[in-house]
Short mmCIF file of C-alpha atoms in Angstrom, two decimals:
data_model
loop_
_atom_site.label_atom_id
_atom_site.label_comp_id
_atom_site.label_asym_id
_atom_site.label_seq_id
_atom_site.Cartn_x
_atom_site.Cartn_y
_atom_site.Cartn_z
CA UNK A 26 60.87 13.08 -20.25
CA UNK A 27 59.35 15.58 -22.55
CA UNK A 28 62.27 15.09 -24.85
CA UNK A 29 60.48 12.15 -26.33
CA UNK A 30 58.24 14.47 -28.06
CA UNK A 31 61.17 16.24 -29.83
CA UNK A 32 62.70 12.88 -30.77
CA UNK A 33 59.46 11.76 -32.32
CA UNK A 34 59.43 8.58 -30.19
CA UNK A 35 57.09 7.02 -27.74
CA UNK A 36 59.27 5.06 -25.43
CA UNK A 37 56.72 3.13 -23.36
CA UNK A 38 54.96 -0.20 -24.13
CA UNK A 39 52.61 -0.59 -21.26
CA UNK A 40 50.07 2.09 -20.90
CA UNK A 41 48.26 2.14 -17.57
CA UNK A 42 44.87 3.88 -17.48
CA UNK A 43 43.21 4.68 -14.24
CA UNK A 44 39.41 4.38 -13.68
CA UNK A 45 37.92 5.32 -10.26
CA UNK A 46 35.13 2.72 -10.79
CA UNK A 47 37.67 0.07 -11.08
CA UNK A 48 40.40 0.90 -8.65
CA UNK A 49 39.79 -0.97 -5.49
CA UNK A 50 41.70 1.63 -3.29
CA UNK A 51 42.83 5.25 -3.90
CA UNK A 52 44.35 5.81 -7.26
CA UNK A 53 47.62 7.37 -5.81
CA UNK A 54 47.96 4.42 -3.30
CA UNK A 55 47.44 1.86 -6.09
CA UNK A 56 49.92 3.65 -8.31
CA UNK A 57 52.42 3.73 -5.47
CA UNK A 58 52.27 -0.05 -5.10
CA UNK A 59 53.33 -0.50 -8.69
CA UNK A 60 56.62 1.40 -8.30
CA UNK A 61 58.30 -1.58 -6.56
CA UNK A 62 57.91 -3.41 -9.98
CA UNK A 63 59.61 -0.66 -12.01
CA UNK A 64 62.83 -2.70 -12.63
CA UNK A 65 62.38 -3.42 -16.30
CA UNK A 66 63.51 -1.43 -19.36
CA UNK A 67 59.87 -0.77 -20.40
CA UNK A 68 58.46 2.63 -19.97
CA UNK A 69 55.16 2.75 -18.06
CA UNK A 70 52.64 5.51 -18.67
CA UNK A 71 49.81 6.31 -16.17
CA UNK A 72 46.87 8.22 -17.44
CA UNK A 73 44.08 9.47 -15.21
CA UNK A 74 40.97 11.49 -15.51
CA UNK A 75 38.63 12.60 -12.79
CA UNK A 76 35.95 14.59 -14.53
CA UNK A 77 33.85 14.88 -11.34
CA UNK A 78 36.55 16.66 -9.36
CA UNK A 79 37.04 20.35 -9.14
CA UNK A 80 40.17 21.63 -10.92
CA UNK A 81 41.98 22.32 -7.67
CA UNK A 82 41.42 18.81 -6.46
CA UNK A 83 42.35 17.35 -9.83
CA UNK A 84 45.57 19.30 -9.86
CA UNK A 85 46.46 18.09 -6.25
CA UNK A 86 45.86 14.51 -7.31
CA UNK A 87 48.13 15.00 -10.42
CA UNK A 88 50.84 16.51 -8.20
CA UNK A 89 50.81 13.40 -6.05
CA UNK A 90 50.94 11.08 -9.11
CA UNK A 91 53.71 13.23 -10.56
CA UNK A 92 55.86 12.43 -7.51
CA UNK A 93 55.06 8.80 -7.63
CA UNK A 94 55.59 8.45 -11.34
CA UNK A 95 58.93 10.29 -11.20
CA UNK A 96 60.18 8.01 -8.48
CA UNK A 97 59.11 5.01 -10.56
CA UNK A 98 60.67 6.17 -13.74
CA UNK A 99 57.21 6.38 -15.44
CA UNK A 100 55.45 8.88 -17.56
CA UNK A 101 52.38 10.76 -16.39
CA UNK A 102 49.77 11.76 -18.97
CA UNK A 103 46.52 13.50 -17.97
CA UNK A 104 43.38 12.94 -19.88
CA UNK A 105 41.65 16.06 -21.43
CA UNK A 106 42.82 18.69 -19.00
CA UNK A 107 45.72 20.38 -20.74
CA UNK A 108 45.80 23.07 -18.09
CA UNK A 109 46.22 20.53 -15.29
CA UNK A 110 48.83 18.61 -17.31
CA UNK A 111 50.88 21.78 -17.73
CA UNK A 112 50.47 22.96 -14.16
CA UNK A 113 51.49 19.43 -12.78
CA UNK A 114 54.34 19.12 -15.12
CA UNK A 115 52.84 15.95 -16.76
CA UNK A 116 54.58 14.38 -19.70
CA UNK A 117 51.54 14.62 -21.98
CA UNK A 118 47.92 14.86 -22.45
CA UNK A 119 45.46 12.37 -23.83
CA UNK A 120 42.19 13.50 -25.57
CA UNK A 121 39.54 10.84 -24.93
CA UNK A 122 36.94 12.89 -26.83
CA UNK A 123 37.47 12.93 -30.56
CA UNK A 124 35.77 16.27 -31.15
CA UNK A 125 37.99 17.95 -28.67
CA UNK A 126 41.26 16.62 -30.13
CA UNK A 127 42.19 19.67 -32.18
CA UNK A 128 41.80 22.06 -29.31
CA UNK A 129 43.75 19.82 -26.89
CA UNK A 130 46.45 18.99 -29.41
CA UNK A 131 47.08 22.56 -30.27
CA UNK A 132 47.43 23.56 -26.74
CA UNK A 133 49.78 20.62 -25.77
CA UNK A 134 51.90 20.95 -29.02
CA UNK A 135 53.13 24.33 -27.82
CA UNK A 136 54.59 22.65 -24.70
CA UNK A 137 56.51 19.74 -26.51
CA UNK A 138 54.27 17.33 -24.35
CA UNK A 139 53.26 13.96 -25.79
CA UNK A 140 49.81 13.97 -27.34
CA UNK A 141 47.58 10.79 -27.29
CA UNK A 142 44.24 10.21 -28.81
CA UNK A 143 41.52 7.61 -28.23
CA UNK A 144 40.50 5.91 -31.52
CA UNK A 145 37.64 3.51 -32.28
CA UNK A 146 38.30 2.96 -35.92
CA UNK A 147 41.19 2.82 -38.42
CA UNK A 148 40.19 6.17 -39.88
CA UNK A 149 40.31 7.68 -36.36
CA UNK A 150 43.99 6.61 -36.17
CA UNK A 151 44.85 7.99 -39.68
CA UNK A 152 43.09 11.29 -38.79
CA UNK A 153 45.10 11.57 -35.51
CA UNK A 154 48.26 10.91 -37.32
CA UNK A 155 47.57 13.64 -39.83
CA UNK A 156 46.80 16.13 -37.14
CA UNK A 157 49.98 15.58 -35.16
CA UNK A 158 49.22 13.03 -32.40
CA UNK A 159 52.16 11.09 -31.05
CA UNK A 160 50.12 7.87 -30.46
CA UNK A 161 46.73 6.44 -30.48
CA UNK A 162 44.98 4.11 -28.27
CA UNK A 163 42.73 1.76 -30.24
CA UNK A 164 39.85 -0.60 -29.26
CA UNK A 165 38.04 -2.38 -27.87
CA UNK A 166 40.03 -5.34 -29.18
CA UNK A 167 38.34 -7.79 -27.02
CA UNK A 168 35.43 -7.42 -24.51
CA UNK A 169 36.72 -4.94 -21.85
CA UNK A 170 37.42 -6.18 -18.41
CA UNK A 171 36.40 -2.96 -16.75
CA UNK A 172 33.15 -2.01 -18.32
CA UNK A 173 30.87 -3.14 -21.07
CA UNK A 174 31.95 -2.46 -24.62
CA UNK A 175 30.42 0.63 -26.25
CA UNK A 176 30.59 -0.94 -29.64
CA UNK A 177 31.64 -4.05 -31.49
CA UNK A 178 35.08 -5.43 -30.74
CA UNK A 179 37.74 -5.18 -33.43
CA UNK A 180 39.83 -8.28 -32.66
CA UNK A 181 43.41 -8.94 -34.05
CA UNK A 182 42.58 -8.16 -37.75
CA UNK A 183 40.95 -4.69 -36.82
CA UNK A 184 44.10 -3.99 -34.74
CA UNK A 185 46.31 -4.73 -37.69
CA UNK A 186 44.20 -2.37 -39.84
CA UNK A 187 44.65 0.33 -37.32
CA UNK A 188 48.44 -0.13 -37.15
CA UNK A 189 48.52 0.27 -40.82
CA UNK A 190 46.21 3.29 -40.97
CA UNK A 191 48.62 5.91 -39.65
CA UNK A 192 52.38 6.37 -39.18
CA UNK A 193 52.06 6.64 -35.37
CA UNK A 194 52.38 4.00 -32.57
CA UNK A 195 49.04 2.25 -31.72
CA UNK A 196 48.26 0.72 -28.30
CA UNK A 197 45.75 -2.00 -28.03
CA UNK A 198 42.95 -1.50 -25.62
CA UNK A 199 40.07 -3.67 -24.28
CA UNK A 200 40.22 -7.10 -22.63
CA UNK A 201 44.04 -7.18 -22.71
CA UNK A 202 45.42 -9.62 -20.38
CA UNK A 203 49.05 -11.15 -20.50
CA UNK A 204 47.82 -14.11 -22.55
CA UNK A 205 45.88 -11.83 -24.92
CA UNK A 206 48.80 -9.59 -25.39
CA UNK A 207 51.05 -12.57 -26.30
CA UNK A 208 48.47 -13.79 -28.68
CA UNK A 209 48.12 -10.48 -30.34
CA UNK A 210 51.85 -10.15 -30.97
CA UNK A 211 52.15 -13.78 -32.13
CA UNK A 212 49.35 -13.37 -34.72
CA UNK A 213 50.27 -9.79 -35.95
CA UNK A 214 51.75 -9.01 -39.24
CA UNK A 215 55.36 -7.95 -38.54
CA UNK A 216 54.67 -4.79 -40.43
CA UNK A 217 51.51 -3.98 -38.47
CA UNK A 218 52.28 -4.71 -34.86
CA UNK A 219 51.07 -2.53 -32.12
CA UNK A 220 53.60 -0.45 -30.17
CA UNK A 221 52.17 -1.94 -26.95
CA UNK A 222 49.07 -2.51 -24.97
CA UNK A 223 46.88 -0.29 -22.69
CA UNK A 224 45.30 -1.65 -19.55
CA UNK A 225 42.70 -0.75 -17.13
CA UNK A 226 40.91 -3.62 -15.43
CA UNK A 227 43.69 -6.17 -15.84
CA UNK A 228 45.92 -4.07 -13.64
CA UNK A 229 43.95 -1.83 -11.39
CA UNK A 230 41.12 -4.29 -10.53
CA UNK A 231 43.75 -6.99 -9.66
CA UNK A 232 44.24 -7.94 -6.02
CA UNK A 233 47.99 -7.21 -6.57
CA UNK A 234 48.49 -4.48 -9.16
CA UNK A 235 52.25 -4.89 -8.88
CA UNK A 236 52.14 -8.69 -9.71
CA UNK A 237 49.72 -7.93 -12.45
CA UNK A 238 51.96 -5.29 -14.05
CA UNK A 239 55.00 -7.87 -13.74
CA UNK A 240 52.96 -10.40 -15.77
CA UNK A 241 52.02 -7.85 -18.38
CA UNK A 242 55.55 -6.58 -18.75
CA UNK A 243 56.77 -10.24 -19.10
CA UNK A 244 54.37 -10.74 -21.96
CA UNK A 245 55.68 -7.57 -23.55
CA UNK A 246 59.20 -8.83 -23.24
CA UNK A 247 58.44 -12.18 -24.99
CA UNK A 248 60.42 -12.87 -28.18
CA UNK A 249 57.29 -12.53 -30.37
CA UNK A 250 56.48 -9.14 -28.89
CA UNK A 251 60.07 -7.93 -29.28
CA UNK A 252 60.36 -8.89 -33.04
#
């Protein structure tokens, strides 16, 4: 899967981000329940971070998720810990802290792994593109479902500005439900559409994450999202 880096392409459209404060059962068991829905030509990405875990425990969790994601045909990307991403043979690393981006990006770039960056303004996206990131997660677009917003929401117009800011794929994060995803793609300028959506609460806080994933994938396969 790391060949995506060499091809300069990010092949997924739905970006699943785990959060231990949101997941109703164990992360690995919830992720396992999603694999029965992996029947669509949409690449899933599962990102996770457990900053409260010792490195060894984090590595063991990453190994379990690596096995699950491989069976599901999904990518696995680890937040912040490049060493764990490499040791667990993850497909990439995501820098959630802007100040750490250059360090993480330099380490990950040497391994051909995908590099993602969290962004909270259009200049963040343009900066990440200049520094070699493969994609950016931008938000919040709407009020988050999983936690209070840390700042003002950007809405559809802010998302379009972020998509224009840098020549890398942008994923919309924050309050993204299937209906919100359809709305974003229907209202977006064709020249400034997001590459996909990122989700925490809409998937992992759902009673059935598999059904929630299927609904989100359906929204991403709608005619307006494909154009």
